[in-house]
Amino acid sequence: IDVRKGERVAVYKYLINPPDKVLNQSFVLRTEASYVYAGETYTAVKNTYLTVNPKKLSLSVTKKIEDTDIYLGMFIPISYELVNKEKETVYDIVVKFPVQENYDIVGDVSYSFAQLEPNEKVILNRIELNRPKINKTSVVMEPSRIEFSDVYGNRFVSHSNKFSANVRSGNLF
């Protein structure tokens, strides 16, 4: 390549596909350019340091109960609202219900569905069923774990809210 005084020439470009890792990774790009001027060879070296941050995706998840009058032994249906506020579709969504000290899970321990588009909201009515084992004021319902993937199969995790419920005395059903 001939470069005249005062000219600027693009000789090469870097194209880097970042790795899909869950940790920050650092890389060094070493660039060497050699040129000849007046019969002498000159070399310029430049090191560029890059840190690739892991991709982060999350879903907004709200878990709620319909009935505020809860009695010992009563079946409590729990509904979820999931919102994808990301700019990409998420796939293979699994809502895992928490094992809790003061509640029994009745039926399934998880719920799955295929995908959630960007800005899409889905309401999952009565997918979790719990039964309180004790009567007590302010029994905490722990957050659920929501696992999902991006288009490349990388796994991500979000959690729902947790809340308290008052469980009154009642007959076991």
XYZ file of N, CA and C in Angstrom:
519
model
N 0.860 -1.168 0.000
C 0.000 0.000 0.000
C 0.903 1.225 0.000
N 0.638 2.135 -0.898
C 1.369 3.398 -0.910
C 0.525 4.463 -0.221
N 1.137 5.145 0.716
C 0.454 6.218 1.428
C 1.296 7.469 1.280
N 0.699 8.502 0.749
C 1.418 9.758 0.553
C 1.267 10.646 1.789
N 2.124 11.604 1.897
C 2.128 12.506 3.037
C 0.761 13.186 3.180
N 0.219 13.156 4.420
C -1.055 13.804 4.695
C -2.260 12.917 4.402
N -2.071 11.753 3.777
C -3.191 10.862 3.469
C -3.480 9.944 4.659
N -4.715 9.509 4.696
C -5.129 8.528 5.687
C -5.752 7.366 4.930
N -5.338 6.154 5.235
C -5.825 4.972 4.526
C -6.268 3.933 5.548
N -7.472 3.385 5.366
C -7.939 2.285 6.221
C -7.342 0.997 5.662
N -6.546 0.354 6.472
C -5.853 -0.849 6.017
C -6.607 -2.107 6.445
N -7.184 -2.082 7.637
C -7.918 -3.233 8.116
C -8.916 -2.783 9.177
N -9.871 -3.674 9.453
C -10.862 -3.442 10.496
C -10.927 -4.681 11.365
N -11.313 -4.489 12.626
C -11.537 -5.611 13.517
C -13.027 -5.905 13.574
N -13.366 -7.167 13.541
C -14.736 -7.600 13.781
C -14.649 -8.672 14.857
N -15.238 -8.388 15.995
C -15.132 -9.305 17.124
C -16.519 -9.799 17.507
N -16.672 -11.101 17.561
C -17.892 -11.694 18.087
C -17.650 -11.991 19.559
N -18.316 -11.293 20.462
C -18.049 -11.499 21.885
C -18.487 -12.889 22.328
N -17.768 -13.468 23.266
C -18.132 -14.792 23.770
C -19.383 -14.702 24.633
N -20.137 -15.781 24.669
C -21.330 -15.844 25.521
C -20.933 -16.446 26.860
N -20.450 -15.611 27.730
C -20.010 -16.056 29.050
C -20.760 -15.275 30.111
N -20.805 -15.836 31.308
C -21.507 -15.161 32.399
C -20.581 -14.276 33.223
N -19.300 -14.261 32.888
C -18.343 -13.416 33.592
C -17.748 -12.393 32.636
N -17.276 -11.270 33.186
C -16.550 -10.305 32.359
C -15.275 -10.975 31.859
N -14.923 -10.716 30.605
C -13.684 -11.231 30.049
C -12.917 -10.086 29.429
N -11.615 -10.094 29.642
C -10.766 -9.047 29.076
C -9.925 -9.622 27.943
N -9.705 -8.794 26.929
C -8.923 -9.191 25.759
C -7.962 -8.065 25.411
N -6.843 -8.449 24.804
C -5.872 -7.480 24.309
C -5.790 -7.640 22.799
N -6.013 -6.549 22.075
C -5.820 -6.538 20.620
C -4.478 -5.861 20.361
N -3.550 -6.613 19.795
C -2.221 -6.072 19.513
C -2.145 -5.806 18.018
N -1.868 -4.575 17.672
C -1.769 -4.158 16.280
C -0.329 -3.719 16.007
N 0.246 -4.303 14.953
C 1.593 -3.909 14.536
C 1.527 -3.436 13.093
N 2.128 -2.322 12.837
C 2.205 -1.804 11.465
C 3.663 -1.469 11.180
N 4.145 -1.962 10.081
C 5.526 -1.661 9.670
C 5.495 -0.921 8.354
N 6.434 -0.009 8.200
C 6.524 0.712 6.942
C 7.979 1.065 6.669
N 8.220 1.328 5.418
C 9.571 1.669 4.988
C 9.563 3.106 4.504
N 10.543 3.882 4.993
C 10.694 5.264 4.557
C 12.187 5.533 4.412
N 12.541 5.995 3.265
C 13.940 6.339 2.958
C 14.872 5.174 3.259
N 14.429 3.978 2.880
C 15.272 2.803 3.032
C 15.319 2.231 4.438
N 14.645 2.841 5.395
C 14.623 2.311 6.757
C 13.233 1.798 7.096
N 13.173 0.729 7.903
C 11.909 0.126 8.325
C 11.534 0.659 9.701
N 10.288 1.088 9.821
C 9.750 1.585 11.088
C 8.567 0.699 11.472
N 8.421 0.495 12.761
C 7.326 -0.335 13.264
C 6.585 0.429 14.357
N 5.263 0.393 14.268
C 4.419 0.992 15.306
C 3.587 -0.126 15.929
N 3.502 -0.138 17.241
C 2.747 -1.160 17.961
C 1.724 -0.462 18.848
N 0.493 -0.972 18.821
C -0.552 -0.414 19.677
C -1.324 -1.562 20.314
N -1.475 -1.508 21.622
C -2.288 -2.486 22.342
C -3.592 -1.820 22.742
N -4.688 -2.487 22.444
C -6.023 -2.012 22.827
C -6.613 -3.035 23.781
N -7.103 -2.566 24.915
C -7.654 -3.455 25.934
C -9.178 -3.360 25.907
N -9.823 -4.509 25.844
C -11.287 -4.572 25.808
C -11.794 -5.445 26.945
N -12.907 -5.056 27.506
C -13.606 -5.918 28.460
C -14.986 -6.197 27.892
N -15.302 -7.478 27.765
C -16.614 -7.889 27.261
C -17.473 -8.224 28.469
N -18.553 -7.472 28.630
C -19.480 -7.697 29.737
C -20.493 -8.748 29.341
N -20.935 -9.551 30.285
C -21.921 -10.576 29.952
C -23.270 -9.957 29.581
N -23.986 -10.653 28.746
C -25.324 -10.228 28.352
C -26.249 -10.403 29.552
N -27.126 -9.432 29.760
C -28.075 -9.512 30.871
C -29.487 -9.333 30.329
N -30.323 -10.296 30.609
C -31.735 -10.217 30.256
C -32.543 -10.479 31.518
N -33.694 -9.838 31.619
C -34.563 -10.116 32.759
C -36.017 -9.931 32.346
N -36.870 -10.547 33.115
C -38.313 -10.407 32.930
C -38.885 -9.745 34.180
N -39.921 -8.967 33.988
C -40.651 -8.396 35.113
C -41.728 -9.415 35.493
N -41.700 -9.881 36.747
C -42.614 -10.943 37.171
C -43.328 -10.528 38.444
N -44.660 -10.528 38.395
C -45.471 -10.216 39.570
C -46.333 -11.426 39.891
N -46.273 -11.821 41.141
C -47.038 -12.975 41.613
C -48.083 -12.445 42.586
N -49.340 -12.938 42.461
C -50.381 -12.421 43.355
C -51.455 -13.467 43.619
N -52.128 -13.268 44.746
C -53.250 -14.134 45.096
C -54.540 -13.355 44.915
N -55.620 -14.082 44.619
C -56.916 -13.436 44.370
C -57.657 -13.163 45.670
N -57.534 -14.090 46.603
C -58.326 -14.012 47.829
C -57.468 -13.527 48.987
N -57.931 -12.526 49.712
C -57.168 -12.027 50.857
C -57.595 -12.702 52.158
N -58.752 -13.381 52.134
C -59.193 -14.145 53.307
C -58.662 -15.564 53.175
N -57.577 -15.845 53.894
C -56.925 -17.141 53.783
C -57.056 -17.866 55.110
N -57.435 -19.142 55.023
C -57.604 -19.962 56.212
C -56.677 -21.166 56.149
N -56.326 -21.676 57.317
C -55.490 -22.846 57.430
C -56.077 -23.993 56.611
N -55.275 -24.618 55.772
C -55.715 -25.754 54.974
C -56.419 -25.408 53.675
N -56.690 -24.136 53.452
C -57.401 -23.682 52.246
C -56.456 -23.721 51.037
N -56.979 -24.074 49.882
C -56.184 -24.022 48.658
C -56.094 -22.576 48.177
N -54.870 -22.129 47.908
C -54.644 -20.750 47.488
C -54.115 -20.748 46.062
N -54.955 -20.351 45.084
C -54.448 -20.239 43.716
C -53.626 -18.958 43.547
N -52.487 -19.095 42.878
C -51.589 -17.957 42.673
C -51.452 -17.705 41.173
N -51.585 -16.447 40.789
C -51.453 -16.045 39.383
C -50.171 -15.242 39.193
N -49.713 -15.201 37.957
C -48.472 -14.492 37.620
C -48.709 -13.581 36.432
N -47.998 -12.461 36.438
C -47.956 -11.575 35.277
C -46.483 -11.441 34.895
N -46.151 -11.843 33.678
C -44.783 -11.742 33.173
C -44.757 -10.733 32.043
N -43.779 -9.828 32.067
C -43.618 -8.817 31.024
C -42.177 -8.879 30.526
N -42.030 -8.962 29.216
C -40.699 -8.935 28.606
C -40.405 -7.506 28.167
N -39.604 -6.786 28.946
C -39.258 -5.402 28.616
C -37.968 -5.317 27.804
N -37.425 -6.474 27.429
C -36.193 -6.519 26.642
C -36.502 -6.256 25.166
N -35.449 -6.077 24.370
C -35.615 -5.803 22.943
C -35.544 -7.066 22.101
N -35.543 -8.219 22.753
C -35.484 -9.478 22.028
C -36.432 -10.495 22.646
N -36.815 -11.468 21.836
C -37.698 -12.532 22.282
C -36.948 -13.443 23.238
N -37.629 -13.911 24.277
C -37.053 -14.908 25.174
C -37.812 -16.220 24.986
N -37.104 -17.328 25.226
C -37.643 -18.652 24.907
C -37.562 -19.590 26.104
N -38.294 -20.692 25.997
C -38.240 -21.778 26.988
C -38.389 -21.258 28.411
N -39.468 -20.551 28.673
C -39.690 -19.940 29.982
C -40.251 -20.999 30.938
N -39.624 -21.101 32.108
C -40.061 -22.037 33.140
C -40.224 -21.262 34.436
N -41.427 -21.285 34.999
C -41.700 -20.680 36.297
C -41.610 -21.806 37.326
N -40.628 -21.713 38.232
C -40.434 -22.742 39.253
C -40.980 -22.225 40.578
N -41.946 -22.958 41.128
C -42.582 -22.547 42.367
C -41.676 -22.900 43.552
N -41.590 -22.002 44.534
C -40.681 -22.248 45.653
C -41.233 -23.283 46.636
N -40.344 -24.102 47.169
C -40.699 -24.986 48.279
C -40.609 -24.117 49.523
N -41.704 -24.104 50.305
C -41.782 -23.187 51.440
C -42.088 -23.947 52.725
N -41.567 -23.428 53.793
C -41.728 -24.079 55.093
C -43.190 -24.096 55.551
N -43.920 -23.019 55.321
C -45.272 -22.902 55.879
C -46.395 -23.208 54.887
N -46.054 -23.659 53.691
C -47.047 -23.967 52.665
C -46.699 -25.290 51.984
N -47.711 -26.014 51.582
C -47.523 -27.184 50.733
C -47.854 -26.785 49.302
N -47.066 -27.272 48.341
C -47.424 -27.084 46.933
C -48.386 -28.218 46.584
N -49.502 -27.858 45.986
C -50.483 -28.849 45.573
C -50.430 -28.926 44.052
N -50.092 -30.088 43.524
C -50.017 -30.240 42.065
C -48.612 -29.991 41.543
N -48.541 -29.342 40.392
C -47.270 -29.138 39.706
C -46.331 -28.219 40.488
N -45.021 -28.430 40.296
C -44.016 -27.592 40.953
C -43.417 -26.566 39.993
N -43.878 -26.588 38.732
C -43.399 -25.604 37.754
C -44.424 -25.466 36.632
N -44.229 -24.410 35.831
C -45.096 -24.160 34.684
C -44.202 -23.653 33.547
N -44.394 -24.177 32.339
C -43.541 -23.815 31.197
C -44.373 -23.300 30.035
N -43.753 -22.396 29.264
C -44.332 -22.003 27.984
C -43.218 -21.596 27.038
N -43.537 -21.507 25.754
C -42.527 -21.449 24.694
C -41.758 -20.133 24.598
N -42.442 -18.999 24.502
C -41.717 -17.753 24.262
C -42.518 -16.536 24.678
N -41.795 -15.421 24.780
C -42.398 -14.137 25.125
C -41.710 -13.083 24.269
N -42.479 -12.427 23.422
C -41.956 -11.428 22.489
C -41.581 -10.136 23.230
N -40.777 -9.268 22.600
C -40.461 -7.978 23.227
C -41.734 -7.183 23.537
N -41.784 -6.616 24.723
C -42.922 -5.826 25.204
C -44.224 -6.612 25.325
N -44.146 -7.917 25.262
C -45.342 -8.741 25.426
C -45.570 -9.018 26.908
N -46.853 -9.059 27.284
C -47.241 -9.368 28.654
C -48.136 -10.595 28.621
N -47.896 -11.513 29.542
C -48.746 -12.685 29.640
C -49.208 -12.822 31.086
N -50.485 -13.150 31.238
C -51.043 -13.375 32.574
C -51.347 -14.863 32.688
N -50.740 -15.485 33.686
C -50.901 -16.921 33.916
C -51.779 -17.085 35.151
N -53.055 -17.316 34.918
C -54.022 -17.404 36.016
C -53.986 -18.760 36.689
N -53.867 -18.734 38.015
C -54.016 -19.911 38.857
C -53.091 -21.068 38.473
N -51.845 -20.769 38.153
C -50.928 -21.839 37.751
C -50.231 -22.504 38.942
N -50.223 -21.820 40.086
C -49.609 -22.387 41.287
C -50.701 -22.529 42.336
N -50.673 -23.654 43.036
C -51.673 -23.898 44.071
C -50.944 -24.262 45.363
N -51.159 -23.459 46.406
C -50.526 -23.680 47.715
C -51.589 -23.916 48.768
N -51.140 -24.517 49.867
C -52.025 -24.755 50.999
C -51.258 -24.448 52.283
N -51.700 -23.460 53.067
C -50.976 -23.106 54.296
C -51.069 -24.205 55.350
N -49.941 -24.430 56.042
C -49.866 -25.462 57.079
C -50.023 -24.888 58.484
N -49.883 -23.572 58.624
C -50.000 -22.954 59.953
C -50.874 -21.713 59.859
N -51.473 -21.332 60.979
C -52.176 -20.054 61.005
C -51.316 -19.069 61.764
N -51.049 -17.965 61.121
C -50.120 -16.987 61.659
C -50.307 -15.691 60.880
N -50.057 -14.590 61.554
C -50.086 -13.322 60.826
C -48.789 -13.191 60.044
N -48.898 -12.681 58.884
C -47.752 -12.351 58.052
C -46.858 -13.549 57.719
N -47.429 -14.534 57.059
C -46.653 -15.668 56.551
C -46.157 -15.288 55.165
N -44.855 -15.377 54.953
C -44.248 -14.922 53.693
C -44.401 -15.972 52.603
N -44.803 -15.507 51.435
C -44.795 -16.346 50.234
C -43.535 -15.976 49.470
N -42.609 -16.902 49.396
C -41.298 -16.653 48.806
C -41.390 -16.410 47.300
N -40.376 -15.727 46.736
C -40.378 -15.485 45.291
C -40.183 -16.776 44.501
N -40.733 -16.791 43.321
C -40.541 -17.909 42.398
C -39.354 -17.604 41.500
N -38.735 -18.654 40.987
C -37.583 -18.531 40.092
C -38.072 -18.729 38.664
N -37.730 -17.803 37.787
C -38.140 -17.883 36.386
C -36.878 -18.028 35.541
N -36.778 -19.142 34.832
C -35.632 -19.408 33.977
C -36.069 -19.293 32.526
N -35.182 -18.747 31.669
C -35.501 -18.585 30.258
C -34.221 -18.491 29.442
N -34.355 -18.535 28.124
C -33.190 -18.518 27.220
C -33.322 -17.403 26.202
N -32.166 -17.000 25.649
C -32.186 -16.121 24.485
C -32.183 -16.988 23.231
N -32.104 -16.378 22.078
C -32.176 -17.100 20.810
C -31.009 -18.079 20.643
N -29.893 -17.844 21.335
C -28.710 -18.708 21.221
C -28.691 -19.826 22.258
N -29.701 -19.878 23.123
C -29.753 -20.926 24.135
C -29.075 -20.572 25.442
N -28.585 -19.339 25.582
C -27.984 -18.913 26.854
C -29.091 -18.773 27.892
N -28.861 -19.305 29.093
C -29.879 -19.303 30.134
C -29.769 -18.059 31.025
N -30.941 -17.552 31.442
C -31.031 -16.382 32.311
C -32.056 -16.683 33.401
N -31.991 -15.903 34.478
C -32.895 -16.118 35.617
C -33.458 -14.787 36.092
N -34.745 -14.775 36.395
C -35.402 -13.655 37.072
C -36.174 -14.227 38.256
N -36.609 -13.350 39.144
C -37.400 -13.796 40.295
C -38.658 -12.939 40.404
N -39.707 -13.562 40.918
C -40.945 -12.820 41.155
C -40.816 -12.052 42.459
N -41.849 -11.297 42.750
C -41.915 -10.614 44.039
C -42.250 -11.628 45.125
N -42.017 -11.254 46.380
C -42.513 -12.055 47.496
C -43.493 -11.182 48.263
N -44.397 -11.801 48.968
C -45.373 -11.021 49.721
C -45.806 -11.810 50.948
N -46.500 -11.148 51.837
C -46.978 -11.783 53.061
C -48.488 -11.969 52.995
N -48.949 -12.985 53.681
C -50.386 -13.239 53.768
C -50.720 -13.586 55.212
N -51.892 -13.192 55.642
C -52.363 -13.546 56.983
C -53.193 -14.820 56.873
N -52.806 -15.842 57.613
C -53.522 -17.125 57.581
C -54.290 -17.252 58.894
N -55.609 -17.410 58.750
C -56.477 -17.532 59.930
C -56.731 -18.983 60.256
N -57.189 -19.223 61.471
C -57.549 -20.593 61.886
C -58.702 -21.094 61.050
N -58.691 -22.379 60.786
C -59.771 -22.974 60.024
C -59.618 -24.471 60.032
N -60.601 -25.141 59.478
C -60.545 -26.600 59.407
C -59.640 -27.027 58.260
N -58.914 -28.104 58.448
C -58.131 -28.665 57.344
C -59.087 -29.373 56.402
N -58.946 -29.131 55.127
C -59.848 -29.731 54.147
C -59.252 -31.005 53.623
